[in-house]
Structure formats: C-alpha cells, structure tokens
Amino acid sequence: MLKTLCVCVFFFQAEDGIRDAQESRGLGDVYKRQLQPHAWKPIPVGSVTPKGWLLTQLKLQADGLSGHLSQFWPDIKDSIWIGGGADGGLHERTPYWLNGIVPLAYLLQNSGDSIVAHAGFHGIYKNNQQHGCDAQHYCGDPVNITAQMSTYIEYMLSHVGQDGWIGPDSNSTTDGDQYWGPSNALNALCQYAEGQLKTRGDTTGFTRVAQIVAGHLIEQKRRMGTAKLASWSFARWIDMAYTAEWLLDHAEGGKLTEEQSAEMMDLIGMLHDQGADWDGWFESFEGDAGGHNVNNAQGLKSSAVWYRYSGNSTMHTLAARRMANLDRLYGLPTGMFNGDEILPSPATRNPSRGIELCGVVEAMWSYNVLFSVHGHVSLADRSERIAYNALPATWASPTGGDMWAHQYLQSVNQVKALKADPHVWTHDGDMAETYGLEPNFGCCTANFNQGWPKFAHMAVYEHPSDNGIAVVLYAPMKVEIGSTGVVVEVETGYPFNDTVVVSVTNPTLDPVPLYLRVPGWADKATINGEEVCNGSMHMAGSVGPKRVNQTFTLDLNPRIRLEEWDNGAVSVHRGVLMYSFPIGPNYTVTGHHFGDATMSNDYSLDSTDPWNFACLLYTSPSPRDS
C-alpha cells in the first residue's frame, strides 16, 4: 500500500532576545527591546466579509442578545462606562460586551447588514406598534450594531481622565484589582482602531486611539508601583500584556513615541513579574495561578504573549504541553476541559461535570493567539473544535437556531437542564445549567459576544516574511489583505460538508504563496487531488502575479472515529464534529425579560425521549476502526 511521507514544518522564529534558558519566570534583567514576530500574522479587524452560514450565525447573534442588551439589560443599557450607575463592582460587563460587539459590527458592516432588525416588524417592536404603523413605517429604533458600537466607543474616547485613565476610576493607590475592568475595553478600542483604519482609512483616528490606550497603560504602570496586581488582575495580566504588544506592533509611523514604546516593554515585564505564573501552573497545576476555569482559559495564551517579549523558545514546547496536560486531567470531547467554576479536585474528565460559557469563548481566543505565535497546527485544530462543538451547544430555544438563551455551565452528558439541588458541580448555583439571560452569573451574558466575531477575524493570516497567505479556520468568507490587496474567498459549507474551495486574486507583481491548514484528523485529505500531510500548514501553491481567482480545492475526506475516555467511555466524531444522541426537549418558561414571547426568556428543559442507550462497539482490531 502506498504511503505519503509527511514532514511537518512549524514556523518558529530564531531565539533572538532570550533572557535566559529558564522555562517560565525569573528571566533576568537584560533583554532585547523588540518583540519576536508572529509565526502567522493576524489580519486586522475590518478585513473579513462573512458569507453563507457564518453570516447567518452572526446575524442571529446580532438579532438576539448581542444587539438588544443595550436596550434592556442594565449593565449595558445604564452602564457606568457611559455615565450610568450599573455595571458596578468589577466594571467588566460593558467591556466584555464591546470586546465582541466591535468585531461583530465590522463583519456585519462589510456584509451590508449593519441594521439587522428593522423596528416595527421584528422582535420587541411587534409589541410596540404605534398608531399608523404599517409595512412602510418604523415603530421605534432599528437594531444597528455599528451605531451601538460607535455610541459606546466614542463616549469612552471623549471621557478620558486627566491622568490618562479610561473608564470608572477608584483613584486608588492600593487596589491591585483596578486594572481588570478596563482590560477588555482596551482590547475593544484596539479592534475599533483597526476596523476604522481598514474600512475608512482613518489614520488620524487610529493614532488617536493608540495614544489613548497607551496613556491608560502608562498610568496603570505608574499605579502598579504601589498597587501591585491582585485578584482578577493578578490572574488575567496576560490580556493587558497582549494589548501592550498590540501597541508595539503598531508603533511605527508616529503612533507611539520611542518613550511610549519603552514604557510598554517595561509594563509587560512588570505584569509578568507581578502576575500569576501560568507557564508553571500548566506544567503541574500547582502554584499561585489557581483553578478558576475562565482564568485558565485566558491563561492558556501566556506562552505566546511571553515568548514575543522574552524570545524564550521553550515557550513553544510549553504551549503544546499545556493543552495535553489539560486534556489528560480535565479534558472533554468538545475540546474544552472541566471547570465548574473551578477545575475539579481531584481531577476528573467526568462528562457530567461542566464548563462555563466564558471559558469556552476565552479558550477559543487563546488557542488562536497560541497558533498565531507558535504555529502548531494542533492549536488551530483545537480552537475550531471548540467553536464547532462547545459554543453552539450552550444555546437553546423553542424556536431553534437563535441566540436568546444560553447556559452558564454546559455538560457533555446532560439529559435535563433544570434547577438541580443537589448537583454534581461544586462551585456554582443550582440554576447554572438552565438556559436564559444570565443563569448563575451575568458575566457570560456579556462575554459570549466575542466568540464568533473574533473567531472569524482569526481565520486567515499573513506570513511575516514571504507575503504568503494562510487559511487556517474554515468558514465561508471573503478576506481582503490590506498590505497587498490580495483577495481570498473561501467557499464552503464546512463543517457541514467536507470540501473547502479557496480562490485567490493577486493584483501585485509578485507571486503570493498560499498555505492551507490540514487538520490533524484529516489523514486522507487532498488538495487539488494530491495527498497532503495531516497536521500541517501545507503550501498549496503560489498565486501568480496579476492572477484572478486562482482556485485550490481542499477535500478533507473525514472518517468516523472513536476517542477513548475514562471508564471505558468513547465519543464519536466525524471530522471536526462530535456526534450526540438527539433528545427531544420540553421547554418550560421560568422567566421573561424582554420582547415578545420568543425573545429573552429563561427556560428549564426536560427530556421527552428515552436517552439511556449505549453504543455497541466492535473492538477488533481497535475501537478507532469500528
């Protein structure tokens, strides 16, 4: 039988700038004040036009909670971030929301769907019909995601403190947790700057935002001299360091001064020294980082963020090991890990335990950041697996297919979503597995918004040295590469079918290499009919100068496979998708928050079908060949 010899190449950079050879902390005082390049460079927000099922999904998101929270949920509608009194405590919910609304706005704007729900004949406006309303007249305001984004962002940009601080400010010299609340607001501002530059050519606006974000981080650095990182800020320092690195990536052209760039490098070092040791934690799950599931999902990307600063090539190895370690002790067939609210102790992969929706979207983002820096294909495989299995599983409604009601905790094995007392999870309330507006806590109501929009913007990359383009996450879309004008169109029904057609138009005078990710599970994949190595970034070909719509066809040819779990359990997969047994649900409305009877409700679900079945496996020669 003929076999194809596969040699997989990872796109690592040289070890320039290593402080020393230690694996994680205490890396000395001498360093090269320049970030290491990405293995694959992310494209800016505003570059992607969604199509097909992806566009439909994004419109459902905008037409559900994402587009309506600003109309009725106090922590967004009356947020302290826009002069209101809600979103107290951590002040994290409006920043969480904006971290997803901003990239969502540019995706819908590019598709011509900024206004996703015209008033008077949709959703809540069905109950608000005014005298004289008909098919030609509005009855209220439309759901306009771009307008919502602009309102909140512009308020923030015009209400910066004299010391540079953005948002609500305790002016504390001792509060080490004052830094977490603004963190996602900074991330949203960075995405806003990219989107405005890409879609409007707004260079002045980009520099304005970069200066404001830099000013806030410089003030944070000053405060950290006495108010050292604590609590959530201690655990989530990686996100702040990521923003500082974003500024350094965009420092050229006068967007940052040399002094500001030096401040950003110093801040990254301070954050690392004061923050949780994630690189040590993921080796043994012992130490100061702790087991909070969302902290772990965010902490996953620490090796990528720290590698770019330190140049310590050991981070490449640690990136792959942390995923394997999580899988070994806490892993789930969806690609996630058990964490309800805390990683279980003792460790277990029990599929009846849960994982939080915040953890799902943060893990998707972290694995994409890890891929962009380290280049391991398995990291992109994992982000896609979570996106196409865990993320959809956390939504349900009687109408089917909308995004109005979510769980706080999801379980792989779950036959009911009811008030559960007692319950198998250890740190969350008895309503954590029900569906609704904010079951258990409201953080996921705000944070889920980043899932699909940031996933879409991490689907295509540039190679940092050869001007190549890489299609990494497969979904239907059109992508315009700003640096070259190259246009990439991805036509596919994946993950619901097995073929991806990529067409590239190259207006330049130079050839453009095209790389396609071949998933690790795709061991029979072909590109244009030729066998290719699974688990690789395959150079599919070079798109010639002035070439229009040069086409490459990836046939994934997936097979059904079994994965083995604890106590003889198996999960059934085909390609990226995991099979589940269909169980008919009975919905009981337990609360109503907004709109008509189909919109923002809380639900309990009970099963209407038998569910206690088992698979008969033929284990010769092995379960994987059944």
XYZ file of C-alpha atoms in Angstrom:
626
model
C 0.000 0.000 0.000
C 1.425 3.367 -0.963
C 2.021 5.870 1.812
C 2.815 9.569 1.695
C 5.818 10.596 3.775
C 4.825 13.681 5.721
C 7.338 16.150 7.048
C 5.614 18.848 9.093
C 7.293 22.212 9.387
C 6.457 24.648 12.190
C 7.099 28.323 11.612
C 9.171 29.201 14.658
C 11.428 32.209 14.817
C 15.025 32.360 15.948
C 15.858 32.656 19.648
C 16.826 36.313 19.472
C 16.229 38.209 22.673
C 16.225 35.252 25.118
C 16.747 36.483 28.675
C 17.918 33.064 29.858
C 17.070 29.402 29.475
C 14.543 29.086 32.304
C 11.150 27.755 31.291
C 8.972 30.385 32.895
C 9.891 33.058 35.441
C 12.926 34.948 36.733
C 14.353 35.657 33.321
C 16.877 38.294 34.312
C 17.254 41.980 33.505
C 18.854 42.165 30.071
C 16.610 41.830 27.059
C 16.316 42.974 23.513
C 13.618 45.663 23.431
C 11.833 44.308 20.406
C 9.014 41.804 20.141
C 9.503 38.484 18.412
C 7.410 38.198 15.230
C 4.328 36.031 14.910
C 4.619 32.657 13.229
C 1.465 33.772 11.397
C 0.466 37.412 11.486
C -3.213 38.127 12.280
C -5.110 40.294 9.833
C -6.800 43.462 11.130
C -10.437 43.755 12.122
C -12.418 45.008 9.129
C -10.723 42.664 6.642
C -13.373 39.933 6.673
C -16.725 39.775 4.902
C -18.684 36.777 6.226
C -20.763 34.673 3.869
C -23.020 31.639 3.959
C -23.760 30.008 7.287
C -21.224 32.239 9.087
C -23.085 35.377 8.054
C -26.363 33.783 9.112
C -24.888 32.927 12.514
C -23.559 36.464 13.043
C -26.925 37.965 12.107
C -28.645 35.620 14.564
C -26.225 36.807 17.238
C -26.920 40.457 16.460
C -30.646 39.791 16.313
C -30.527 38.062 19.693
C -28.958 39.135 22.953
C -25.936 40.864 21.391
C -27.965 43.507 19.600
C -30.575 44.017 22.312
C -28.647 44.063 25.600
C -28.095 47.806 25.208
C -31.882 48.245 25.104
C -32.827 46.477 28.327
C -30.002 44.904 30.373
C -28.945 47.472 32.995
C -25.259 46.521 32.976
C -25.083 47.591 29.321
C -28.003 49.997 28.916
C -27.213 52.018 32.067
C -23.536 51.185 32.369
C -21.171 53.305 34.424
C -18.984 53.253 31.303
C -21.429 55.618 29.565
C -22.369 57.734 32.571
C -24.948 55.434 34.180
C -24.946 53.702 37.525
C -24.999 49.995 36.582
C -22.153 47.511 35.952
C -20.762 48.064 39.427
C -18.141 46.030 41.223
C -15.598 44.893 38.648
C -16.999 47.187 35.911
C -16.310 44.334 33.482
C -19.579 43.730 31.658
C -19.685 46.595 29.168
C -16.008 45.975 28.283
C -16.803 42.272 27.805
C -19.734 43.169 25.545
C -17.742 45.654 23.466
C -14.953 43.117 23.029
C -17.434 41.185 20.868
C -19.685 43.946 19.543
C -16.810 45.831 17.899
C -15.610 42.972 15.642
C -19.242 41.943 15.060
C -20.062 45.455 13.832
C -17.343 45.405 11.157
C -18.296 41.911 9.991
C -21.918 42.939 9.507
C -20.946 46.308 8.050
C -18.802 44.603 5.411
C -21.687 42.286 4.516
C -24.136 45.185 4.230
C -26.074 44.050 7.292
C -25.302 46.667 9.962
C -29.034 47.040 10.521
C -30.165 43.516 11.262
C -33.697 44.078 12.598
C -35.974 46.839 11.388
C -38.257 48.195 14.040
C -41.993 47.672 13.970
C -41.954 44.254 12.357
C -39.384 42.319 14.321
C -38.794 41.144 17.850
C -39.755 43.511 20.633
C -41.231 46.007 18.192
C -44.052 43.584 17.478
C -45.360 44.578 20.905
C -44.689 48.287 20.409
C -46.844 49.022 17.383
C -47.699 52.712 17.318
C -50.753 54.243 15.723
C -50.383 54.361 11.959
C -47.583 51.789 11.759
C -47.541 49.643 8.677
C -45.002 47.932 6.464
C -43.633 51.290 5.283
C -43.137 52.916 8.687
C -40.816 52.383 11.656
C -42.163 51.839 15.163
C -39.018 52.511 17.187
C -35.311 52.224 16.532
C -33.674 49.500 14.426
C -31.022 47.203 15.851
C -27.922 48.830 14.360
C -24.760 47.180 15.665
C -22.444 49.773 14.117
C -24.363 52.620 15.752
C -24.285 50.854 19.125
C -20.536 50.355 18.844
C -19.921 53.979 17.889
C -22.058 55.346 20.728
C -20.187 53.452 23.436
C -16.701 53.778 21.976
C -16.969 57.498 21.316
C -18.249 58.110 24.843
C -15.194 56.334 26.233
C -12.779 58.186 23.984
C -14.256 61.548 24.966
C -14.232 60.833 28.725
C -10.581 60.027 29.417
C -9.219 61.123 32.780
C -6.555 63.808 33.016
C -4.063 61.135 34.052
C -4.969 59.003 31.023
C -7.240 56.526 32.810
C -10.153 55.172 30.756
C -13.483 54.437 32.375
C -14.599 54.317 36.029
C -11.723 55.126 38.339
C -11.215 54.478 42.040
C -8.027 56.584 42.018
C -6.676 54.030 44.452
C -3.028 53.715 45.406
C -3.614 50.294 46.989
C -6.280 48.474 44.920
C -4.426 45.863 42.896
C -7.578 44.769 41.080
C -8.466 48.126 39.496
C -6.768 47.063 36.250
C -9.030 44.188 35.188
C -12.202 46.192 34.495
C -10.670 48.351 31.741
C -8.724 45.477 30.168
C -11.369 44.369 27.665
C -12.283 47.993 26.954
C -8.683 48.450 25.787
C -8.964 45.343 23.610
C -12.197 46.686 22.122
C -10.564 50.048 21.405
C -7.686 48.339 19.592
C -10.151 46.424 17.420
C -12.089 49.643 16.783
C -8.912 51.393 15.629
C -8.144 48.526 13.236
C -11.673 48.494 11.878
C -11.785 52.233 11.279
C -8.418 52.159 9.545
C -9.308 49.164 7.366
C -12.824 50.230 6.359
C -12.426 54.025 6.317
C -8.700 54.658 6.003
C -8.885 56.651 9.245
C -5.208 57.044 10.121
C -5.838 60.038 12.385
C -8.433 58.107 14.350
C -6.109 55.117 14.636
C -3.356 57.265 16.134
C -5.853 58.897 18.495
C -6.974 55.540 19.843
C -3.412 54.207 20.093
C -2.394 57.250 22.114
C -5.365 56.912 24.456
C -4.743 53.198 25.025
C -1.036 53.876 25.599
C -1.865 56.662 28.028
C -4.064 54.368 30.090
C -1.433 51.629 30.227
C 1.292 54.083 31.196
C -0.917 55.287 34.059
C -1.566 51.660 35.015
C 2.198 51.067 35.096
C 2.624 54.059 37.414
C -0.074 52.775 39.777
C 1.367 49.260 39.780
C 4.376 50.704 41.575
C 2.318 50.779 44.787
C -0.888 48.893 43.933
C 0.545 45.606 42.718
C -1.592 43.162 40.773
C -4.188 41.310 42.835
C -7.222 39.051 42.378
C -8.620 39.055 38.812
C -5.916 41.451 37.608
C -3.272 39.124 39.040
C -4.732 36.154 37.178
C -5.545 37.946 33.909
C -2.416 40.017 33.358
C -1.856 38.262 30.036
C -4.693 40.194 28.399
C -3.145 43.508 29.452
C 0.259 42.423 28.157
C -1.386 41.373 24.882
C -2.747 44.912 24.468
C 0.682 46.392 25.176
C 2.125 44.132 22.479
C -0.594 45.243 20.080
C 0.542 48.831 20.616
C 4.151 47.882 19.943
C 3.114 46.074 16.755
C 1.515 49.320 15.560
C 4.057 51.784 16.918
C 5.543 52.764 13.566
C 4.522 55.909 11.758
C 4.423 58.051 14.879
C 1.593 56.155 16.542
C 3.837 55.722 19.604
C 6.907 57.652 20.619
C 10.125 55.837 21.494
C 9.487 56.673 25.134
C 5.995 55.188 24.982
C 7.313 52.049 23.323
C 9.877 51.684 26.103
C 7.100 52.108 28.665
C 5.121 49.305 27.019
C 8.094 46.943 27.153
C 8.652 47.788 30.805
C 4.962 47.277 31.560
C 4.958 43.786 30.018
C 7.865 42.853 32.267
C 6.095 44.270 35.323
C 2.881 42.422 34.514
C 4.774 39.164 34.199
C 6.688 39.703 37.431
C 3.599 40.697 39.446
C 1.120 38.310 37.814
C 0.262 34.643 38.104
C 2.789 32.087 36.880
C 0.706 30.431 34.190
C 3.626 28.789 32.445
C 4.498 26.972 35.675
C 0.860 26.255 36.539
C 0.096 24.355 33.359
C 3.033 22.021 33.989
C 1.776 20.684 37.338
C -1.439 22.568 38.226
C 0.251 23.737 41.396
C 1.181 27.273 42.316
C -0.348 30.715 42.507
C -2.424 30.809 39.295
C -5.321 28.750 40.643
C -8.075 26.640 39.156
C -10.732 29.163 38.096
C -11.867 27.898 34.694
C -12.015 31.276 32.914
C -8.668 32.330 34.335
C -7.229 29.091 32.956
C -8.834 29.670 29.551
C -7.306 33.153 29.428
C -4.005 31.981 30.905
C -3.561 29.444 28.108
C -2.089 32.140 25.861
C 0.618 33.165 28.340
C 3.328 31.255 26.480
C 2.544 33.172 23.279
C 2.472 36.570 24.947
C 5.617 35.902 26.944
C 7.533 34.389 24.016
C 7.017 37.530 21.981
C 8.547 39.580 24.795
C 11.283 37.243 26.048
C 12.220 35.254 22.959
C 12.441 32.165 25.173
C 11.908 29.320 22.701
C 10.939 26.941 25.499
C 7.535 28.614 25.294
C 6.902 26.741 22.017
C 7.152 23.437 23.867
C 5.127 24.629 26.839
C 2.299 25.718 24.516
C 1.792 22.185 23.218
C 2.252 20.580 26.628
C -0.391 22.669 28.383
C -3.112 21.501 26.022
C -2.040 17.879 26.533
C -1.940 18.310 30.312
C -5.433 19.815 30.426
C -6.734 17.011 28.205
C -5.117 14.323 30.356
C -6.597 15.526 33.656
C -9.735 17.525 32.826
C -10.396 17.114 29.089
C -13.766 16.854 27.352
C -14.643 15.546 23.867
C -15.707 19.051 22.754
C -12.110 20.230 23.114
C -12.787 22.001 26.397
C -11.972 20.989 29.960
C -13.996 20.552 33.141
C -14.252 23.726 35.185
C -17.474 24.299 37.071
C -16.491 27.047 38.359
C -13.117 25.616 39.397
C -11.061 22.791 37.899
C -12.299 19.694 39.765
C -10.302 18.378 42.688
C -9.477 15.570 42.454
C -9.056 15.927 38.714
C -11.719 14.252 36.599
C -12.822 14.023 32.986
C -16.354 13.077 34.044
C -18.590 14.177 31.118
C -21.388 15.085 33.545
C -19.279 17.875 35.000
C -19.430 21.305 33.388
C -17.548 24.153 31.742
C -18.552 27.805 31.730
C -19.539 29.675 28.560
C -16.970 32.390 29.395
C -14.341 29.649 29.455
C -15.439 28.425 26.026
C -15.057 31.764 24.229
C -11.861 32.656 26.078
C -10.311 29.285 25.173
C -11.225 29.784 21.503
C -9.457 33.143 21.542
C -6.441 31.847 23.469
C -5.864 28.891 21.164
C -5.956 31.198 18.152
C -3.418 33.523 19.779
C -1.261 30.499 20.588
C -1.399 29.340 16.967
C -0.549 32.779 15.622
C 2.651 32.886 17.681
C 3.780 29.267 17.961
C 2.486 27.858 14.672
C 1.386 24.444 15.986
C -1.481 23.248 13.781
C -2.955 21.362 16.741
C -3.706 24.699 18.424
C -5.816 25.882 15.498
C -7.443 22.449 15.345
C -8.451 22.903 18.959
C -9.955 26.352 18.513
C -12.042 25.072 15.616
C -13.152 22.009 17.578
C -14.361 24.165 20.461
C -16.096 26.618 18.117
C -17.992 23.932 16.217
C -18.969 21.796 19.216
C -18.872 23.549 22.591
C -20.011 27.023 21.535
C -23.231 26.008 19.716
C -24.090 23.542 22.492
C -24.585 26.306 25.031
C -27.598 27.869 23.226
C -31.180 26.644 23.023
C -34.707 27.929 22.497
C -38.092 26.538 21.444
C -37.796 28.303 18.080
C -34.415 26.721 17.405
C -31.354 28.423 15.995
C -31.490 31.767 17.770
C -29.164 33.294 20.382
C -31.539 34.498 23.096
C -30.961 31.927 25.848
C -27.672 30.386 26.976
C -26.356 28.232 29.760
C -23.780 29.243 32.309
C -22.454 25.678 32.534
C -22.668 23.078 29.784
C -22.031 19.370 30.181
C -21.239 16.809 27.516
C -23.637 14.328 29.118
C -26.782 16.207 30.056
C -30.337 14.934 29.784
C -32.009 17.755 31.728
C -31.465 21.478 32.236
C -33.369 22.060 35.449
C -32.859 23.562 38.866
C -30.519 20.956 40.313
C -30.151 20.515 44.058
C -28.072 18.553 44.814
C -25.806 18.778 41.768
C -22.554 17.249 40.624
C -20.744 20.560 40.131
C -19.121 22.091 43.169
C -18.865 25.867 42.917
C -21.913 27.173 41.036
C -25.575 27.584 41.875
C -28.421 25.185 41.245
C -29.630 27.087 38.130
C -26.236 27.012 36.376
C -27.273 24.510 33.678
C -30.602 26.114 32.808
C -30.954 28.445 29.818
C -31.715 32.142 29.935
C -30.492 35.712 30.123
C -27.990 35.337 32.951
C -28.253 31.966 34.703
C -25.991 31.796 37.772
C -23.915 34.929 36.935
C -24.187 37.599 34.242
C -20.547 37.594 33.157
C -21.222 35.116 30.324
C -24.137 37.237 29.096
C -21.594 39.947 28.373
C -18.609 37.817 27.413
C -20.144 35.333 24.962
C -20.291 38.105 22.340
C -16.619 37.722 21.401
C -16.907 34.057 20.377
C -17.907 34.049 16.699
C -16.674 37.561 15.737
C -13.114 37.077 16.987
C -13.051 33.543 15.579
C -13.936 34.951 12.131
C -11.114 37.502 12.311
C -8.570 34.784 13.178
C -9.412 32.538 10.227
C -6.861 33.948 7.758
C -3.284 35.090 8.404
C -0.295 36.561 6.641
C 3.149 35.001 6.723
C 5.531 37.528 8.315
C 8.365 37.064 5.830
C 7.243 35.753 2.425
C 3.970 37.719 1.936
C 2.145 34.412 1.938
C -1.477 33.965 2.967
C -2.703 31.191 5.253
C -6.292 29.987 5.508
C -6.435 28.362 8.925
C -10.013 28.185 10.220
C -12.559 27.093 7.650
C -15.805 29.043 7.257
C -17.344 30.870 4.260
C -15.908 34.359 3.892
C -14.097 36.883 1.751
C -10.879 38.439 3.072
C -9.019 41.461 1.755
C -5.358 41.645 2.726
C -4.634 45.312 3.294
C -0.868 45.164 2.895
C -1.021 43.715 -0.632
C -4.600 43.993 -1.891
C -4.781 40.222 -2.265
C -8.337 38.886 -2.027
C -9.073 35.434 -0.620
C -12.519 33.880 -0.999
C -13.442 30.763 0.940
C -16.463 28.894 -0.406
C -17.573 26.063 1.830
C -20.364 24.533 3.847
C -17.781 23.155 6.294
C -18.142 21.848 8.944
C -21.402 20.541 7.468
C -19.637 19.243 4.371
C -16.109 18.158 3.573
C -14.830 20.423 0.789
C -13.254 23.868 1.006
C -12.654 25.867 -2.180
C -10.213 28.762 -1.813
C -9.894 31.305 -4.624
C -7.150 33.921 -4.575
C -6.842 37.090 -6.623
C -3.360 38.596 -6.629
C -3.167 42.154 -8.024
C 0.547 42.505 -7.252
C 3.597 41.913 -9.412
C 4.941 39.249 -7.051
C 3.785 35.662 -6.531
C 1.856 35.009 -3.309
C 2.271 31.645 -1.554
C -0.961 30.123 -0.248
C -0.901 27.906 2.837
C -3.846 25.750 3.883
C -4.223 24.107 7.259
C -4.705 20.361 7.029
C -6.275 19.267 10.335
C -4.648 16.528 12.353
C -7.707 14.287 11.948
C -7.715 14.661 8.114
C -5.361 11.784 7.341
C -6.847 11.252 3.870
C -7.001 14.903 2.803
C -6.127 16.062 -0.696
C -5.505 19.477 -2.248
C -6.347 19.639 -5.943
C -6.368 15.859 -5.927
C -2.912 15.384 -4.403
C -2.450 13.714 -1.000
C -1.218 16.086 1.705
C 0.099 15.668 5.234
C -2.412 15.912 8.018
C -1.499 18.189 10.917
C 0.396 20.579 8.645
C 0.302 24.043 7.145
C 0.557 22.889 3.554
C 1.922 25.232 0.926
C -0.811 24.604 -1.634
C 0.786 26.659 -4.362
C 1.891 30.086 -5.440
C -0.615 32.521 -6.884
C 0.985 34.205 -9.848
C 1.274 37.961 -10.412
C -1.909 39.644 -11.652
C -3.726 36.334 -11.318
C -7.516 36.375 -10.854
C -9.373 33.659 -8.928
C -6.709 31.001 -8.858
C -8.523 28.110 -7.165
C -7.432 25.463 -4.689
C -9.751 22.691 -3.518
C -9.203 21.021 -0.163
C -11.044 17.709 0.201
C -10.869 16.699 3.843
C -12.265 13.178 3.361
C -13.014 12.670 7.072
C -13.762 9.309 8.577
C -15.827 8.369 11.578
C -13.537 7.827 14.542
C -13.856 6.996 18.207
C -11.964 8.678 21.005
C -11.489 6.812 24.271
C -12.228 8.388 27.658
C -12.313 7.294 31.253
C -14.096 4.158 32.494
C -14.462 2.718 29.013
C -16.369 5.693 27.599
C -15.976 6.729 23.973
C -17.015 9.756 21.944
C -17.942 9.535 18.269
C -16.549 12.072 15.793
C -16.548 12.755 12.087
C -14.023 15.370 11.096
C -14.256 18.300 13.467
C -17.798 17.472 14.608
C -18.764 15.303 17.571
C -21.919 13.230 17.342
C -24.585 13.460 20.014
C -27.741 11.497 20.587
C -30.824 13.616 19.778
C -33.105 14.038 22.776
C -36.410 15.830 22.392
C -36.734 18.741 24.850
C -39.734 20.081 26.698
C -39.321 23.814 27.373
C -40.795 25.448 30.470
C -40.585 29.251 30.639
C -39.411 30.270 34.119
C -38.815 33.972 33.483
C -39.286 36.688 30.860
C -37.063 39.742 30.451
C -37.612 41.459 27.128
C -39.520 41.432 23.879
C -42.224 39.100 22.710
C -42.801 35.544 23.839
C -39.969 34.166 21.691
C -37.226 36.542 22.810
C -35.430 36.916 26.158
C -36.791 34.139 28.353
C -35.402 31.797 30.973
C -36.075 28.103 30.367
C -35.904 24.793 32.138
C -35.661 21.751 29.883
C -36.702 18.183 30.495
C -36.287 15.296 28.085
C -39.279 13.898 26.225
C -37.454 10.937 24.661
C -35.632 7.918 26.044
C -31.956 8.693 26.462
C -30.387 5.750 28.299
C -28.857 3.970 25.324
C -25.358 2.591 24.822
C -23.158 2.058 21.766
C -22.259 -1.468 20.720
C -18.615 -1.311 19.678
C -16.734 -3.813 17.559
C -13.290 -3.572 19.058
C -11.331 -5.700 16.630
C -8.726 -4.672 15.745
C -9.335 -1.459 17.751
C -12.237 0.851 18.678
C -10.938 3.521 16.327
C -11.515 1.231 13.344
C -15.122 0.312 14.263
